[in-house]
PDB file of C-alpha atoms in Angstrom:
ATOM      1  CA  UNK A  73       0.000   0.000   0.000  1.00 65.00           C
ATOM      2  CA  UNK A  74       1.239   3.481  -0.856  1.00 67.00           C
ATOM      3  CA  UNK A  75       0.294   6.494   1.236  1.00 69.00           C
ATOM      4  CA  UNK A  76       1.223   9.918  -0.149  1.00 67.00           C
ATOM      5  CA  UNK A  77       1.679  12.832   2.237  1.00 68.00           C
ATOM      6  CA  UNK A  78       2.915  16.392   1.836  1.00 62.00           C
ATOM      7  CA  UNK A  79       6.226  16.617   3.684  1.00 68.00           C
ATOM      8  CA  UNK A  80       9.038  14.859   5.512  1.00 75.00           C
ATOM      9  CA  UNK A  81       7.772  15.695   9.009  1.00 77.00           C
ATOM     10  CA  UNK A  82       4.268  14.477   8.203  1.00 78.00           C
ATOM     11  CA  UNK A  83       5.651  11.262   6.714  1.00 80.00           C
ATOM     12  CA  UNK A  84       7.857  10.507   9.716  1.00 83.00           C
ATOM     13  CA  UNK A  85       5.009  11.321  12.122  1.00 81.00           C
ATOM     14  CA  UNK A  86       2.642   9.039  10.208  1.00 81.00           C
ATOM     15  CA  UNK A  87       5.196   6.210  10.341  1.00 82.00           C
ATOM     16  CA  UNK A  88       5.504   6.532  14.104  1.00 85.00           C
ATOM     17  CA  UNK A  89       1.734   6.621  14.610  1.00 83.00           C
ATOM     18  CA  UNK A  90       1.069   3.663  12.310  1.00 81.00           C
ATOM     19  CA  UNK A  91       3.805   1.578  13.939  1.00 81.00           C
ATOM     20  CA  UNK A  92       2.444   2.388  17.406  1.00 82.00           C
ATOM     21  CA  UNK A  93      -1.151   1.638  16.386  1.00 79.00           C
ATOM     22  CA  UNK A  94      -0.207  -1.719  14.853  1.00 76.00           C
ATOM     23  CA  UNK A  95       1.770  -2.593  17.982  1.00 79.00           C
ATOM     24  CA  UNK A  96      -1.250  -1.797  20.154  1.00 78.00           C
ATOM     25  CA  UNK A  97      -3.524  -3.991  18.024  1.00 75.00           C
ATOM     26  CA  UNK A  98      -1.260  -6.995  18.517  1.00 71.00           C
ATOM     27  CA  UNK A  99      -0.532 -10.070  16.406  1.00 66.00           C
ATOM     28  CA  UNK A 100      -3.952 -10.510  14.710  1.00 67.00           C
ATOM     29  CA  UNK A 101      -3.222  -7.610  12.348  1.00 65.00           C
ATOM     30  CA  UNK A 102       0.531  -7.968  12.045  1.00 61.00           C
ATOM     31  CA  UNK A 103       3.254  -8.070  11.097  1.00 71.00           C
ATOM     32  CA  UNK A 104       3.382  -4.813   9.155  1.00 76.00           C
ATOM     33  CA  UNK A 105       6.445  -3.124   7.676  1.00 79.00           C
ATOM     34  CA  UNK A 106       6.200   0.671   7.564  1.00 81.00           C
ATOM     35  CA  UNK A 107       8.732   2.274   5.210  1.00 81.00           C
ATOM     36  CA  UNK A 108       9.093   6.069   4.794  1.00 81.00           C
ATOM     37  CA  UNK A 109      10.027   7.425   1.380  1.00 77.00           C
ATOM     38  CA  UNK A 110      11.049  10.985   0.485  1.00 72.00           C
ATOM     39  CA  UNK A 111      13.710  12.627  -1.648  1.00 68.00           C
ATOM     40  CA  UNK A 112      16.200  13.532   1.107  1.00 72.00           C
ATOM     41  CA  UNK A 113      16.135  10.079   2.667  1.00 72.00           C
ATOM     42  CA  UNK A 114      19.538   8.325   2.392  1.00 76.00           C
ATOM     43  CA  UNK A 115      19.720   5.896  -0.531  1.00 71.00           C
ATOM     44  CA  UNK A 116      20.255   2.921   1.762  1.00 74.00           C
ATOM     45  CA  UNK A 117      16.958   3.720   3.469  1.00 77.00           C
ATOM     46  CA  UNK A 118      15.164   4.255   0.142  1.00 71.00           C
ATOM     47  CA  UNK A 119      16.162   0.768  -0.973  1.00 72.00           C
ATOM     48  CA  UNK A 120      14.084  -0.728   1.846  1.00 76.00           C
ATOM     49  CA  UNK A 121      10.998  -0.380  -0.349  1.00 72.00           C
ATOM     50  CA  UNK A 122      12.348  -3.302  -2.396  1.00 71.00           C
ATOM     51  CA  UNK A 123      12.571  -5.627   0.619  1.00 74.00           C
ATOM     52  CA  UNK A 124       9.991  -8.385   0.868  1.00 73.00           C
ATOM     53  CA  UNK A 125       7.080  -7.876   3.275  1.00 71.00           C
ATOM     54  CA  UNK A 126       6.983  -9.978   6.452  1.00 72.00           C
ATOM     55  CA  UNK A 127       5.711 -13.555   5.949  1.00 71.00           C
ATOM     56  CA  UNK A 128       2.105 -14.321   6.956  1.00 66.00           C
ATOM     57  CA  UNK A 129       1.490 -15.573  10.466  1.00 63.00           C
ATOM     58  CA  UNK A 130      -0.188 -18.747   9.263  1.00 59.00           C
ATOM     59  CA  UNK A 131      -1.302 -20.472   6.085  1.00 52.00           C
ATOM     60  CA  UNK A 132      -4.337 -18.828   4.514  1.00 49.00           C
ATOM     61  CA  UNK A 133      -4.029 -15.565   6.400  1.00 46.00           C
ATOM     62  CA  UNK A 134      -4.550 -12.299   4.588  1.00 44.00           C
ATOM     63  CA  UNK A 135      -1.661 -10.753   2.684  1.00 42.00           C
ATOM     64  CA  UNK A 136       0.468  -8.551   4.874  1.00 41.00           C
ATOM     65  CA  UNK A 137       0.766  -4.842   4.463  1.00 43.00           C
ATOM     66  CA  UNK A 138       3.838  -2.891   3.526  1.00 42.00           C
ATOM     67  CA  UNK A 139       3.365   0.850   3.593  1.00 41.00           C
ATOM     68  CA  UNK A 140       5.550   3.169   1.535  1.00 40.00           C
ATOM     69  CA  UNK A 141       5.178   6.814   2.340  1.00 39.00           C
ATOM     70  CA  UNK A 142       6.582   9.333  -0.107  1.00 41.00           C
ATOM     71  CA  UNK A 143       6.727  13.082  -0.263  1.00 36.00           C
ATOM     72  CA  UNK A 144       4.423  14.612  -2.888  1.00 38.00           C
ATOM     73  CA  UNK A 145       2.243  12.826  -5.411  1.00 34.00           C
ATOM     74  CA  UNK A 146       2.732  10.358  -8.245  1.00 42.00           C
ATOM     75  CA  UNK A 147       4.599   7.067  -8.375  1.00 46.00           C
ATOM     76  CA  UNK A 148       7.757   6.913  -6.200  1.00 48.00           C
ATOM     77  CA  UNK A 149      10.914   7.369  -8.264  1.00 50.00           C
ATOM     78  CA  UNK A 150      12.459   4.210  -6.815  1.00 49.00           C
ATOM     79  CA  UNK A 151       9.403   2.171  -7.813  1.00 50.00           C
ATOM     80  CA  UNK A 152       9.479   3.700 -11.316  1.00 52.00           C
ATOM     81  CA  UNK A 153      13.180   2.805 -11.623  1.00 65.00           C
ATOM     82  CA  UNK A 154      12.512  -0.766 -10.574  1.00 62.00           C
ATOM     83  CA  UNK A 155       9.686  -1.106 -13.130  1.00 69.00           C
ATOM     84  CA  UNK A 156      11.931   0.181 -15.912  1.00 72.00           C
ATOM     85  CA  UNK A 157      14.716  -2.174 -14.876  1.00 75.00           C
ATOM     86  CA  UNK A 158      12.386  -5.186 -14.938  1.00 81.00           C
ATOM     87  CA  UNK A 159      11.220  -4.251 -18.443  1.00 81.00           C
ATOM     88  CA  UNK A 160      14.822  -3.987 -19.641  1.00 80.00           C
ATOM     89  CA  UNK A 161      15.680  -7.350 -18.061  1.00 84.00           C
ATOM     90  CA  UNK A 162      12.787  -9.018 -19.903  1.00 86.00           C
ATOM     91  CA  UNK A 163      13.793  -7.445 -23.226  1.00 85.00           C
ATOM     92  CA  UNK A 164      17.421  -8.543 -22.824  1.00 85.00           C
ATOM     93  CA  UNK A 165      16.344 -12.069 -21.892  1.00 88.00           C
ATOM     94  CA  UNK A 166      14.067 -12.235 -24.946  1.00 88.00           C
ATOM     95  CA  UNK A 167      16.947 -11.357 -27.291  1.00 87.00           C
ATOM     96  CA  UNK A 168      19.549 -13.400 -25.377  1.00 89.00           C
ATOM     97  CA  UNK A 169      21.570 -10.310 -24.518  1.00 85.00           C
ATOM     98  CA  UNK A 170      24.171 -10.508 -21.790  1.00 84.00           C
ATOM     99  CA  UNK A 171      23.273  -8.657 -18.614  1.00 80.00           C
ATOM    100  CA  UNK A 172      26.296  -6.853 -17.253  1.00 78.00           C
ATOM    101  CA  UNK A 173      24.890  -4.542 -14.609  1.00 74.00           C
ATOM    102  CA  UNK A 174      27.186  -3.275 -11.874  1.00 76.00           C
ATOM    103  CA  UNK A 175      26.661  -4.733  -8.433  1.00 78.00           C
ATOM    104  CA  UNK A 176      24.333  -2.572  -6.356  1.00 74.00           C
ATOM    105  CA  UNK A 177      27.019  -2.001  -3.720  1.00 81.00           C
ATOM    106  CA  UNK A 178      29.712  -1.368  -6.314  1.00 81.00           C
ATOM    107  CA  UNK A 179      31.492   1.966  -6.553  1.00 83.00           C
ATOM    108  CA  UNK A 180      30.341   2.565 -10.146  1.00 85.00           C
ATOM    109  CA  UNK A 181      26.695   1.530  -9.734  1.00 85.00           C
ATOM    110  CA  UNK A 182      25.175   5.021  -9.740  1.00 86.00           C
ATOM    111  CA  UNK A 183      27.900   6.411 -11.988  1.00 89.00           C
ATOM    112  CA  UNK A 184      26.922   3.892 -14.670  1.00 88.00           C
ATOM    113  CA  UNK A 185      23.260   4.850 -14.319  1.00 87.00           C
ATOM    114  CA  UNK A 186      24.123   8.495 -14.937  1.00 90.00           C
ATOM    115  CA  UNK A 187      26.275   7.533 -17.914  1.00 90.00           C
ATOM    116  CA  UNK A 188      23.395   5.514 -19.326  1.00 86.00           C
ATOM    117  CA  UNK A 189      21.007   8.443 -18.943  1.00 88.00           C
ATOM    118  CA  UNK A 190      23.499  10.733 -20.682  1.00 89.00           C
ATOM    119  CA  UNK A 191      23.865   8.319 -23.602  1.00 86.00           C
ATOM    120  CA  UNK A 192      20.133   8.656 -24.291  1.00 84.00           C
ATOM    121  CA  UNK A 193      19.548  12.278 -23.279  1.00 85.00           C
ATOM    122  CA  UNK A 194      22.777  13.840 -24.528  1.00 86.00           C
ATOM    123  CA  UNK A 195      20.875  16.777 -26.008  1.00 85.00           C
ATOM    124  CA  UNK A 196      19.318  17.649 -22.652  1.00 91.00           C
ATOM    125  CA  UNK A 197      22.523  18.964 -21.130  1.00 92.00           C
ATOM    126  CA  UNK A 198      23.095  22.387 -19.603  1.00 93.00           C
ATOM    127  CA  UNK A 199      26.323  24.193 -18.709  1.00 92.00           C
ATOM    128  CA  UNK A 200      26.881  26.537 -15.760  1.00 93.00           C
ATOM    129  CA  UNK A 201      27.925  29.951 -17.086  1.00 88.00           C
ATOM    130  CA  UNK A 202      30.119  32.491 -15.300  1.00 87.00           C
ATOM    131  CA  UNK A 203      27.018  34.586 -14.691  1.00 87.00           C
ATOM    132  CA  UNK A 204      25.628  31.867 -12.403  1.00 89.00           C
ATOM    133  CA  UNK A 205      22.819  30.618 -14.638  1.00 90.00           C
ATOM    134  CA  UNK A 206      22.745  27.531 -16.854  1.00 94.00           C
ATOM    135  CA  UNK A 207      22.677  27.472 -20.636  1.00 90.00           C
ATOM    136  CA  UNK A 208      21.166  24.533 -22.536  1.00 89.00           C
ATOM    137  CA  UNK A 209      23.551  23.155 -25.141  1.00 84.00           C
ATOM    138  CA  UNK A 210      20.955  22.399 -27.812  1.00 78.00           C
ATOM    139  CA  UNK A 211      19.184  25.744 -28.077  1.00 80.00           C
ATOM    140  CA  UNK A 212      21.183  28.223 -25.999  1.00 83.00           C
ATOM    141  CA  UNK A 213      18.359  28.846 -23.509  1.00 88.00           C
ATOM    142  CA  UNK A 214      19.053  30.522 -20.166  1.00 91.00           C
ATOM    143  CA  UNK A 215      17.659  28.256 -17.421  1.00 94.00           C
ATOM    144  CA  UNK A 216      17.851  27.758 -13.661  1.00 93.00           C
ATOM    145  CA  UNK A 217      17.754  24.638 -11.512  1.00 93.00           C
ATOM    146  CA  UNK A 218      14.230  24.027 -10.294  1.00 89.00           C
ATOM    147  CA  UNK A 219      13.836  24.605  -6.517  1.00 87.00           C
ATOM    148  CA  UNK A 220      12.719  20.981  -6.095  1.00 85.00           C
ATOM    149  CA  UNK A 221      16.104  19.599  -7.188  1.00 86.00           C
ATOM    150  CA  UNK A 222      18.102  17.563  -4.669  1.00 85.00           C
ATOM    151  CA  UNK A 223      21.595  18.761  -5.604  1.00 87.00           C
ATOM    152  CA  UNK A 224      23.561  20.382  -2.785  1.00 86.00           C
ATOM    153  CA  UNK A 225      25.730  22.378  -5.192  1.00 89.00           C
ATOM    154  CA  UNK A 226      25.713  23.773  -8.735  1.00 92.00           C
ATOM    155  CA  UNK A 227      27.698  21.386 -10.963  1.00 93.00           C
ATOM    156  CA  UNK A 228      29.384  22.700 -14.086  1.00 93.00           C
ATOM    157  CA  UNK A 229      27.429  20.235 -16.245  1.00 93.00           C
ATOM    158  CA  UNK A 230      23.981  18.760 -15.622  1.00 95.00           C
ATOM    159  CA  UNK A 231      21.538  16.604 -17.524  1.00 93.00           C
ATOM    160  CA  UNK A 232      17.833  17.270 -17.100  1.00 93.00           C
ATOM    161  CA  UNK A 233      14.512  15.615 -17.834  1.00 89.00           C
ATOM    162  CA  UNK A 234      12.118  18.571 -18.036  1.00 87.00           C
ATOM    163  CA  UNK A 235      12.244  22.173 -19.206  1.00 87.00           C
ATOM    164  CA  UNK A 236       9.631  24.048 -17.153  1.00 85.00           C
ATOM    165  CA  UNK A 237       8.312  27.473 -18.060  1.00 81.00           C
ATOM    166  CA  UNK A 238       7.211  29.427 -14.994  1.00 75.00           C
ATOM    167  CA  UNK A 239       8.260  32.821 -13.614  1.00 77.00           C
ATOM    168  CA  UNK A 240      11.575  31.962 -15.290  1.00 84.00           C
ATOM    169  CA  UNK A 241      12.902  28.993 -17.243  1.00 90.00           C
ATOM    170  CA  UNK A 242      13.652  25.999 -15.024  1.00 92.00           C
ATOM    171  CA  UNK A 243      15.179  22.584 -15.663  1.00 92.00           C
ATOM    172  CA  UNK A 244      13.784  19.872 -13.425  1.00 88.00           C
ATOM    173  CA  UNK A 245      14.832  16.339 -12.468  1.00 89.00           C
ATOM    174  CA  UNK A 246      18.534  16.997 -12.875  1.00 93.00           C
ATOM    175  CA  UNK A 247      21.767  15.245 -11.998  1.00 93.00           C
ATOM    176  CA  UNK A 248      25.391  16.198 -12.440  1.00 93.00           C
ATOM    177  CA  UNK A 249      27.632  14.729 -15.113  1.00 92.00           C
ATOM    178  CA  UNK A 250      31.359  14.919 -15.823  1.00 90.00           C
ATOM    179  CA  UNK A 251      32.982  16.560 -18.800  1.00 85.00           C
ATOM    180  CA  UNK A 252      34.787  13.323 -19.701  1.00 85.00           C
ATOM    181  CA  UNK A 253      31.433  11.655 -20.268  1.00 88.00           C
ATOM    182  CA  UNK A 254      30.386  14.365 -22.706  1.00 84.00           C
ATOM    183  CA  UNK A 255      33.387  13.551 -24.866  1.00 82.00           C
ATOM    184  CA  UNK A 256      33.416   9.760 -24.477  1.00 82.00           C
ATOM    185  CA  UNK A 257      29.691   8.987 -24.297  1.00 80.00           C
ATOM    186  CA  UNK A 258      27.799  11.941 -25.749  1.00 66.00           C
ATOM    187  CA  UNK A 259      30.079  12.212 -28.773  1.00 61.00           C
ATOM    188  CA  UNK A 260      27.221  13.029 -31.171  1.00 62.00           C
ATOM    189  CA  UNK A 261      27.527  16.782 -30.894  1.00 71.00           C
ATOM    190  CA  UNK A 262      28.001  18.662 -34.149  1.00 73.00           C
ATOM    191  CA  UNK A 263      29.594  21.788 -32.752  1.00 75.00           C
ATOM    192  CA  UNK A 264      29.410  23.552 -36.102  1.00 76.00           C
ATOM    193  CA  UNK A 265      25.642  23.808 -35.583  1.00 73.00           C
ATOM    194  CA  UNK A 266      25.921  25.078 -32.018  1.00 74.00           C
ATOM    195  CA  UNK A 267      25.160  28.728 -31.270  1.00 71.00           C
ATOM    196  CA  UNK A 268      28.091  30.799 -30.072  1.00 76.00           C
ATOM    197  CA  UNK A 269      28.098  30.451 -26.312  1.00 76.00           C
ATOM    198  CA  UNK A 270      30.354  29.548 -23.426  1.00 79.00           C
ATOM    199  CA  UNK A 271      29.155  25.932 -23.464  1.00 78.00           C
ATOM    200  CA  UNK A 272      30.280  25.563 -27.099  1.00 80.00           C
ATOM    201  CA  UNK A 273      33.698  27.048 -26.348  1.00 84.00           C
ATOM    202  CA  UNK A 274      34.123  24.723 -23.364  1.00 83.00           C
ATOM    203  CA  UNK A 275      33.112  21.678 -25.426  1.00 82.00           C
ATOM    204  CA  UNK A 276      35.590  22.629 -28.153  1.00 85.00           C
ATOM    205  CA  UNK A 277      38.370  22.787 -25.546  1.00 87.00           C
ATOM    206  CA  UNK A 278      37.285  19.439 -24.087  1.00 84.00           C
ATOM    207  CA  UNK A 279      37.364  17.733 -27.491  1.00 83.00           C
ATOM    208  CA  UNK A 280      40.825  19.145 -28.210  1.00 86.00           C
ATOM    209  CA  UNK A 281      42.039  18.051 -24.781  1.00 86.00           C
ATOM    210  CA  UNK A 282      40.808  14.499 -25.309  1.00 82.00           C
ATOM    211  CA  UNK A 283      42.318  14.351 -28.813  1.00 83.00           C
ATOM    212  CA  UNK A 284      45.669  15.455 -27.363  1.00 86.00           C
ATOM    213  CA  UNK A 285      45.449  12.787 -24.653  1.00 84.00           C
ATOM    214  CA  UNK A 286      44.701  10.107 -27.262  1.00 83.00           C
ATOM    215  CA  UNK A 287      47.621  11.227 -29.423  1.00 84.00           C
ATOM    216  CA  UNK A 288      49.974  11.089 -26.443  1.00 83.00           C
ATOM    217  CA  UNK A 289      48.729   7.610 -25.586  1.00 82.00           C
ATOM    218  CA  UNK A 290      49.348   6.385 -29.150  1.00 83.00           C
ATOM    219  CA  UNK A 291      52.813   7.905 -29.215  1.00 81.00           C
ATOM    220  CA  UNK A 292      53.804   6.003 -26.051  1.00 77.00           C
ATOM    221  CA  UNK A 293      52.807   2.605 -27.424  1.00 71.00           C
TER     222      UNK A 293
END
């Protein structure tokens, strides 16, 4: 069961009250696993929504309840991610493709996810200008990080999912990316078609830097 509330404090308070109420009712209605879910919750805690619910007390008893409480409305991001992953697993199995995912506890697990997103959304990249705002690389639009973003800093490069028009232009659902990935993964840019902007000049320098590194590597072989 999913219960959607409006803020972290309300979610945590609801978890405490539900847990206490279930405890007072005793075994006939338990066991119940109550799992909070909101954007600032540590990732290790967010992963608890994928744990199995407690086993039934006896054969034939009603299915047990797992509650997932998440800030805001809509489907929890972690649940959406799991659904997408299961679809990809089925497609790969159907075509006998090798699954080579990083281990969940591996150092590169989330890095590889971000790289994968960049490979598909390479045109939805924005660069932080000296003026403090971001500039989209595809159409040279001045944008700002949406207030709902979870980043604790302003990365030089970000990839975004939505371009929101409000009091000013916002990009929403963002994560930071590294310049090396732009050169190695998002290598589809035709800089000759880019508008003159700081992002274009930076990309040109990055491509030249990587070409120089590759030449030096070849010369040392």
